XYZ file of C-alpha atoms in Angstrom:
172
model
C -0.761 -68.848 -209.376
C -4.262 -69.681 -208.231
C -7.437 -68.169 -206.927
C -9.076 -69.309 -203.731
C -12.117 -68.682 -201.582
C -11.202 -68.697 -197.915
C -12.824 -68.374 -194.512
C -11.309 -66.010 -191.949
C -11.462 -66.253 -188.173
C -12.595 -63.889 -185.432
C -9.829 -61.819 -183.762
C -9.431 -64.173 -180.759
C -9.007 -67.252 -182.939
C -6.660 -65.410 -185.285
C -4.547 -64.324 -182.300
C -4.404 -67.889 -180.946
C -3.241 -69.268 -184.300
C -0.711 -66.470 -184.729
C 0.574 -67.399 -181.271
C 1.155 -70.957 -182.568
C 3.044 -69.455 -185.517
C 5.222 -67.507 -183.061
C 5.786 -70.577 -180.855
C 6.934 -72.567 -183.887
C 9.323 -69.779 -184.852
C 10.748 -69.778 -181.299
C 11.243 -73.561 -181.619
C 13.342 -72.983 -184.746
C 10.653 -73.938 -187.262
C 9.965 -71.450 -190.062
C 6.236 -70.800 -189.653
C 3.648 -68.704 -191.433
C 4.767 -65.855 -189.150
C 7.703 -65.364 -191.544
C 5.304 -64.126 -194.225
C 4.695 -60.492 -193.383
C 2.323 -59.482 -196.202
C -0.805 -57.780 -194.845
C -2.964 -60.425 -196.536
C -1.211 -63.281 -194.694
C -3.577 -64.369 -191.981
C -4.876 -67.644 -190.599
C -7.576 -68.975 -192.909
C -9.364 -72.095 -194.119
C -9.347 -72.549 -197.886
C -12.690 -73.715 -199.271
C -12.136 -73.708 -203.045
C -9.035 -73.409 -205.231
C -8.976 -72.871 -209.001
C -6.553 -71.771 -211.710
C -8.777 -68.764 -212.342
C -11.935 -67.236 -210.958
C -13.684 -64.134 -212.225
C -14.713 -61.317 -209.899
C -18.413 -61.978 -210.537
C -17.990 -64.778 -207.987
C -18.315 -62.092 -205.293
C -22.004 -61.563 -206.047
C -22.565 -65.333 -206.066
C -20.905 -65.732 -202.658
C -22.527 -62.816 -200.807
C -25.786 -64.698 -200.006
C -23.702 -67.354 -198.224
C -22.456 -64.811 -195.717
C -25.764 -65.360 -193.890
C -24.245 -68.679 -192.738
C -21.709 -66.780 -190.640
C -20.611 -66.714 -187.933
C -19.819 -70.411 -187.948
C -18.497 -72.090 -184.820
C -15.852 -74.735 -185.393
C -13.069 -76.611 -183.661
C -9.407 -76.258 -184.548
C -8.273 -79.794 -183.840
C -5.270 -82.051 -184.118
C -2.052 -81.200 -185.921
C -1.568 -82.979 -189.250
C 1.144 -83.232 -191.879
C 0.868 -83.013 -195.659
C 3.773 -84.015 -197.878
C 6.455 -86.653 -198.271
C 9.859 -85.014 -197.970
C 9.362 -81.470 -196.713
C 6.097 -81.204 -194.860
C 3.294 -78.725 -194.392
C 2.187 -78.595 -190.765
C -1.497 -77.774 -190.330
C -4.266 -78.031 -187.764
C -7.420 -79.857 -188.766
C -10.661 -77.912 -188.743
C -13.012 -80.599 -187.446
C -15.404 -81.244 -190.357
C -18.856 -80.731 -188.829
C -22.014 -81.224 -190.907
C -22.485 -77.431 -190.955
C -18.937 -76.848 -192.237
C -19.252 -79.530 -194.926
C -22.583 -78.063 -196.025
C -21.075 -74.562 -196.297
C -18.152 -75.950 -198.297
C -20.549 -77.594 -200.736
C -22.605 -74.399 -201.133
C -19.498 -72.278 -201.696
C -18.213 -74.706 -204.314
C -21.585 -74.698 -206.097
C -21.632 -70.881 -206.073
C -18.089 -70.733 -207.485
C -18.437 -73.313 -210.274
C -19.901 -70.953 -212.920
C -17.041 -68.496 -212.238
C -14.147 -70.963 -212.658
C -13.579 -71.664 -216.372
C -11.396 -74.720 -215.691
C -13.250 -75.874 -212.585
C -11.780 -76.347 -209.126
C -8.527 -78.085 -208.359
C -9.274 -81.664 -207.276
C -8.426 -81.202 -203.582
C -11.343 -78.714 -203.369
C -13.938 -81.317 -204.302
C -16.281 -82.728 -201.659
C -14.792 -85.978 -200.427
C -11.276 -84.731 -201.260
C -11.246 -81.504 -199.226
C -9.480 -81.500 -195.870
C -10.400 -78.377 -193.878
C -7.304 -77.033 -192.159
C -5.358 -73.955 -191.147
C -1.683 -73.881 -192.150
C 0.967 -73.342 -189.486
C 4.233 -73.942 -191.394
C 5.281 -74.932 -194.913
C 8.360 -76.799 -196.129
C 9.213 -78.247 -192.711
C 12.161 -80.639 -193.075
C 11.782 -84.078 -191.473
C 14.504 -83.302 -188.925
C 12.378 -80.424 -187.522
C 9.157 -82.421 -187.113
C 9.800 -83.384 -183.488
C 10.431 -79.757 -182.526
C 7.345 -78.662 -184.459
C 4.978 -81.264 -183.071
C 6.008 -80.718 -179.455
C 5.211 -76.988 -179.452
C 2.952 -76.180 -176.516
C -0.673 -75.738 -177.468
C -0.691 -77.807 -180.658
C -2.305 -80.734 -178.866
C -5.246 -78.813 -177.404
C -8.444 -78.275 -179.364
C -9.354 -74.644 -179.896
C -12.932 -73.431 -180.035
C -13.070 -71.030 -182.980
C -15.416 -68.822 -184.958
C -15.324 -68.153 -188.680
C -16.621 -64.651 -189.376
C -15.657 -63.690 -192.938
C -15.123 -65.027 -196.430
C -12.593 -63.658 -198.892
C -11.556 -64.281 -202.481
C -7.783 -64.410 -202.903
C -6.430 -63.633 -206.370
C -2.960 -65.155 -206.302
C -2.075 -63.704 -209.700
C -2.637 -60.115 -208.626
C -1.736 -60.850 -204.960
C -5.009 -59.211 -204.004
C -7.697 -60.099 -201.502
C -11.344 -59.269 -201.847
C -13.197 -59.255 -198.528
C -16.841 -60.154 -198.986
């Protein structure tokens, strides 16, 4: 498993994204709504690593002053080649890219093996996941769900550390 540092949305944005999850489910696409763990919520992953020690919390706390952060949930995108991950782009503003860089710098001393490559500046694609393992034959149904084509004004209000090994979240 992995560790990650993630940004969480305000209640209105979270509700709007959860509504997209529900709309996908109604269209017959298995969305993130199927994951009922209390820690499953819409989020934007900033940094991913094989391991990250808990001392990262103290390093990240000063960055909370950067919140709230306004952003735009933009176009739908697909990751993958056979089964796809359906996401919505978080439009990469200068402020968002700067925060990403600061979070990565704060995390580096707490990740013995460094970040996974897709976390690096220039490789990172800010997004919120809507559905994983979508088969090609469901893409049309998924991409025609009402609301996926409209930008959503959003606010990021929290940062958390997710320990995938222990299945535990640490709200900062």
